mmCIF file of C-alpha atoms in Angstrom:
data_model
loop_
_atom_site.group_PDB
_atom_site.id
_atom_site.type_symbol
_atom_site.label_atom_id
_atom_site.label_comp_id
_atom_site.label_asym_id
_atom_site.label_seq_id
_atom_site.Cartn_x
_atom_site.Cartn_y
_atom_site.Cartn_z
ATOM 1 C CA UNK C 1 12.434 -23.837 -95.091
ATOM 2 C CA UNK C 2 13.608 -22.680 -91.646
ATOM 3 C CA UNK C 3 11.423 -23.557 -88.645
ATOM 4 C CA UNK C 4 11.338 -20.863 -85.910
ATOM 5 C CA UNK C 5 9.989 -21.143 -82.384
ATOM 6 C CA UNK C 6 10.237 -18.866 -79.336
ATOM 7 C CA UNK C 7 9.013 -18.820 -75.812
ATOM 8 C CA UNK C 8 9.539 -16.637 -72.729
ATOM 9 C CA UNK C 9 9.331 -17.811 -69.190
ATOM 10 C CA UNK C 10 9.936 -16.392 -65.693
ATOM 11 C CA UNK C 11 12.082 -18.596 -63.417
ATOM 12 C CA UNK C 12 11.911 -17.964 -59.692
ATOM 13 C CA UNK C 13 15.760 -18.200 -59.285
ATOM 14 C CA UNK C 14 18.568 -15.695 -59.707
ATOM 15 C CA UNK C 15 20.295 -15.350 -63.101
ATOM 16 C CA UNK C 16 23.446 -17.159 -61.868
ATOM 17 C CA UNK C 17 21.497 -20.248 -61.033
ATOM 18 C CA UNK C 18 19.801 -20.221 -64.418
ATOM 19 C CA UNK C 19 23.163 -19.825 -66.126
ATOM 20 C CA UNK C 20 24.532 -22.735 -64.032
ATOM 21 C CA UNK C 21 21.538 -24.898 -65.011
ATOM 22 C CA UNK C 22 22.268 -24.062 -68.704
ATOM 23 C CA UNK C 23 25.934 -25.079 -68.216
ATOM 24 C CA UNK C 24 24.919 -28.370 -66.696
ATOM 25 C CA UNK C 25 24.691 -30.148 -70.070
ATOM 26 C CA UNK C 26 24.968 -33.610 -68.526
ATOM 27 C CA UNK C 27 21.514 -33.081 -66.924
ATOM 28 C CA UNK C 28 19.761 -32.587 -70.203
ATOM 29 C CA UNK C 29 18.494 -36.188 -70.394
ATOM 30 C CA UNK C 30 17.020 -35.871 -66.908
ATOM 31 C CA UNK C 31 14.605 -33.124 -67.898
ATOM 32 C CA UNK C 32 14.348 -33.444 -71.665
ATOM 33 C CA UNK C 33 12.765 -36.701 -72.947
ATOM 34 C CA UNK C 34 14.145 -35.989 -76.474
ATOM 35 C CA UNK C 35 17.756 -35.991 -75.239
ATOM 36 C CA UNK C 36 18.999 -39.545 -74.886
ATOM 37 C CA UNK C 37 22.629 -38.596 -74.143
ATOM 38 C CA UNK C 38 24.672 -35.431 -73.643
ATOM 39 C CA UNK C 39 28.460 -35.171 -73.299
ATOM 40 C CA UNK C 40 30.784 -32.217 -73.087
ATOM 41 C CA UNK C 41 33.551 -32.670 -75.524
ATOM 42 C CA UNK C 42 35.647 -29.750 -74.494
ATOM 43 C CA UNK C 43 35.286 -26.681 -72.153
ATOM 44 C CA UNK C 44 36.256 -23.080 -72.112
ATOM 45 C CA UNK C 45 38.946 -22.004 -69.613
ATOM 46 C CA UNK C 46 36.122 -20.984 -67.104
ATOM 47 C CA UNK C 47 34.779 -24.585 -67.180
ATOM 48 C CA UNK C 48 31.646 -23.929 -69.231
ATOM 49 C CA UNK C 49 30.858 -26.254 -72.174
ATOM 50 C CA UNK C 50 32.387 -25.298 -75.541
ATOM 51 C CA UNK C 51 31.512 -28.341 -77.865
ATOM 52 C CA UNK C 52 28.780 -30.769 -76.848
ATOM 53 C CA UNK C 53 27.648 -34.036 -78.425
ATOM 54 C CA UNK C 54 23.903 -34.824 -77.980
ATOM 55 C CA UNK C 55 21.947 -37.798 -79.116
ATOM 56 C CA UNK C 56 18.336 -36.881 -79.643
ATOM 57 C CA UNK C 57 15.052 -38.624 -80.634
ATOM 58 C CA UNK C 58 12.356 -36.334 -82.009
ATOM 59 C CA UNK C 59 9.367 -37.347 -84.020
ATOM 60 C CA UNK C 60 10.624 -40.856 -84.220
ATOM 61 C CA UNK C 61 13.937 -39.755 -85.701
ATOM 62 C CA UNK C 62 17.251 -40.257 -83.983
ATOM 63 C CA UNK C 63 20.181 -37.962 -84.629
ATOM 64 C CA UNK C 64 23.561 -37.083 -83.122
ATOM 65 C CA UNK C 65 24.454 -33.420 -83.070
ATOM 66 C CA UNK C 66 27.674 -31.536 -82.258
ATOM 67 C CA UNK C 67 26.820 -28.178 -80.777
ATOM 68 C CA UNK C 68 29.167 -25.273 -80.341
ATOM 69 C CA UNK C 69 28.194 -23.227 -77.279
ATOM 70 C CA UNK C 70 29.086 -19.454 -76.911
ATOM 71 C CA UNK C 71 28.520 -17.650 -73.609
ATOM 72 C CA UNK C 72 27.970 -14.132 -72.546
ATOM 73 C CA UNK C 73 27.146 -12.621 -69.104
ATOM 74 C CA UNK C 74 23.381 -12.999 -69.695
ATOM 75 C CA UNK C 75 23.065 -15.198 -72.787
ATOM 76 C CA UNK C 76 23.921 -18.581 -74.317
ATOM 77 C CA UNK C 77 23.933 -19.297 -78.002
ATOM 78 C CA UNK C 78 24.614 -22.595 -79.686
ATOM 79 C CA UNK C 79 24.859 -23.761 -83.296
ATOM 80 C CA UNK C 80 24.695 -27.301 -84.470
ATOM 81 C CA UNK C 81 26.956 -28.766 -87.201
ATOM 82 C CA UNK C 82 24.900 -30.177 -90.158
ATOM 83 C CA UNK C 83 23.578 -33.635 -89.700
ATOM 84 C CA UNK C 84 21.614 -36.208 -91.719
ATOM 85 C CA UNK C 85 18.373 -34.617 -90.369
ATOM 86 C CA UNK C 86 19.149 -30.853 -90.475
ATOM 87 C CA UNK C 87 21.293 -28.392 -92.387
ATOM 88 C CA UNK C 88 21.464 -26.018 -89.399
ATOM 89 C CA UNK C 89 20.223 -25.298 -85.873
ATOM 90 C CA UNK C 90 20.675 -22.048 -84.006
ATOM 91 C CA UNK C 91 19.461 -21.591 -80.383
ATOM 92 C CA UNK C 92 19.609 -18.447 -78.260
ATOM 93 C CA UNK C 93 18.913 -18.036 -74.509
ATOM 94 C CA UNK C 94 18.638 -14.385 -73.302
ATOM 95 C CA UNK C 95 18.376 -13.802 -69.582
ATOM 96 C CA UNK C 96 17.278 -10.716 -67.589
ATOM 97 C CA UNK C 97 16.848 -10.322 -63.877
ATOM 98 C CA UNK C 98 14.013 -8.679 -62.138
ATOM 99 C CA UNK C 99 14.602 -5.503 -60.081
ATOM 100 C CA UNK C 100 15.604 -7.527 -57.016
ATOM 101 C CA UNK C 101 17.639 -10.256 -58.771
ATOM 102 C CA UNK C 102 15.363 -12.960 -57.327
ATOM 103 C CA UNK C 103 13.726 -13.972 -60.603
ATOM 104 C CA UNK C 104 15.046 -14.348 -64.068
ATOM 105 C CA UNK C 105 13.130 -13.894 -67.310
ATOM 106 C CA UNK C 106 14.412 -16.383 -69.960
ATOM 107 C CA UNK C 107 13.719 -15.960 -73.711
ATOM 108 C CA UNK C 108 14.582 -18.896 -75.947
ATOM 109 C CA UNK C 109 14.700 -18.600 -79.801
ATOM 110 C CA UNK C 110 15.235 -21.697 -81.896
ATOM 111 C CA UNK C 111 15.732 -21.842 -85.650
ATOM 112 C CA UNK C 112 16.146 -25.266 -87.451
ATOM 113 C CA UNK C 113 16.618 -25.910 -91.079
ATOM 114 C CA UNK C 114 15.519 -29.507 -91.660
ATOM 115 C CA UNK C 115 16.884 -31.554 -94.584
ATOM 116 C CA UNK C 116 13.381 -32.608 -95.725
ATOM 117 C CA UNK C 117 10.060 -30.703 -95.552
ATOM 118 C CA UNK C 118 8.045 -31.517 -92.399
ATOM 119 C CA UNK C 119 4.178 -31.281 -92.258
ATOM 120 C CA UNK C 120 2.946 -28.237 -90.194
ATOM 121 C CA UNK C 121 1.122 -30.439 -87.642
ATOM 122 C CA UNK C 122 4.351 -32.305 -86.846
ATOM 123 C CA UNK C 123 6.278 -28.986 -86.611
ATOM 124 C CA UNK C 124 3.767 -27.633 -84.068
ATOM 125 C CA UNK C 125 4.010 -30.828 -82.018
ATOM 126 C CA UNK C 126 7.860 -30.933 -82.143
ATOM 127 C CA UNK C 127 8.201 -27.250 -81.287
ATOM 128 C CA UNK C 128 5.918 -27.570 -78.246
ATOM 129 C CA UNK C 129 7.970 -30.483 -76.904
ATOM 130 C CA UNK C 130 11.275 -28.765 -77.522
ATOM 131 C CA UNK C 131 10.123 -25.468 -75.925
ATOM 132 C CA UNK C 132 8.691 -27.360 -72.922
ATOM 133 C CA UNK C 133 11.949 -29.079 -72.297
ATOM 134 C CA UNK C 134 13.875 -25.863 -72.872
ATOM 135 C CA UNK C 135 11.835 -23.853 -70.346
ATOM 136 C CA UNK C 136 10.019 -26.097 -67.901
ATOM 137 C CA UNK C 137 12.970 -28.471 -67.561
ATOM 138 C CA UNK C 138 15.396 -25.566 -67.214
ATOM 139 C CA UNK C 139 13.223 -24.080 -64.542
ATOM 140 C CA UNK C 140 13.233 -27.202 -62.471
ATOM 141 C CA UNK C 141 16.954 -27.652 -62.733
ATOM 142 C CA UNK C 142 17.564 -23.945 -61.878
ATOM 143 C CA UNK C 143 15.278 -24.111 -58.875
ATOM 144 C CA UNK C 144 17.013 -27.242 -57.652
ATOM 145 C CA UNK C 145 20.419 -25.593 -58.169
ATOM 146 C CA UNK C 146 19.278 -22.400 -56.413
ATOM 147 C CA UNK C 147 17.910 -24.548 -53.446
ATOM 148 C CA UNK C 148 14.305 -23.251 -53.702
#
């Protein structure tokens, strides 16, 4: 059974700063306690990450994921290869600027298909932690990159 979670957040930084923060894969462990290591395996010609290897620890389980990133002008999507803990993982970031381009609304949608059933209370706890890292941590990095 697939697990889905979403969140929307307003970041007080321009869209380019948020996209740069998303591209700074090496910073993941600095703002996401579940990410123990993150390394870019290869890049697109524009320098953005293409394949990324991350080591995560979530709910006491450790896993290494290979993520394929795809980029658009106002979105990022990644899909994970199957691992011992999950059949699939799909993550989407959608960005939109306010009228003045000073703030960016970010929507994140996550879908994970775990290998084994997970109790609902653990799903809620894990989703909260994942979404906090994906939004709060991203905000801090984007604000730092934007110099605000």
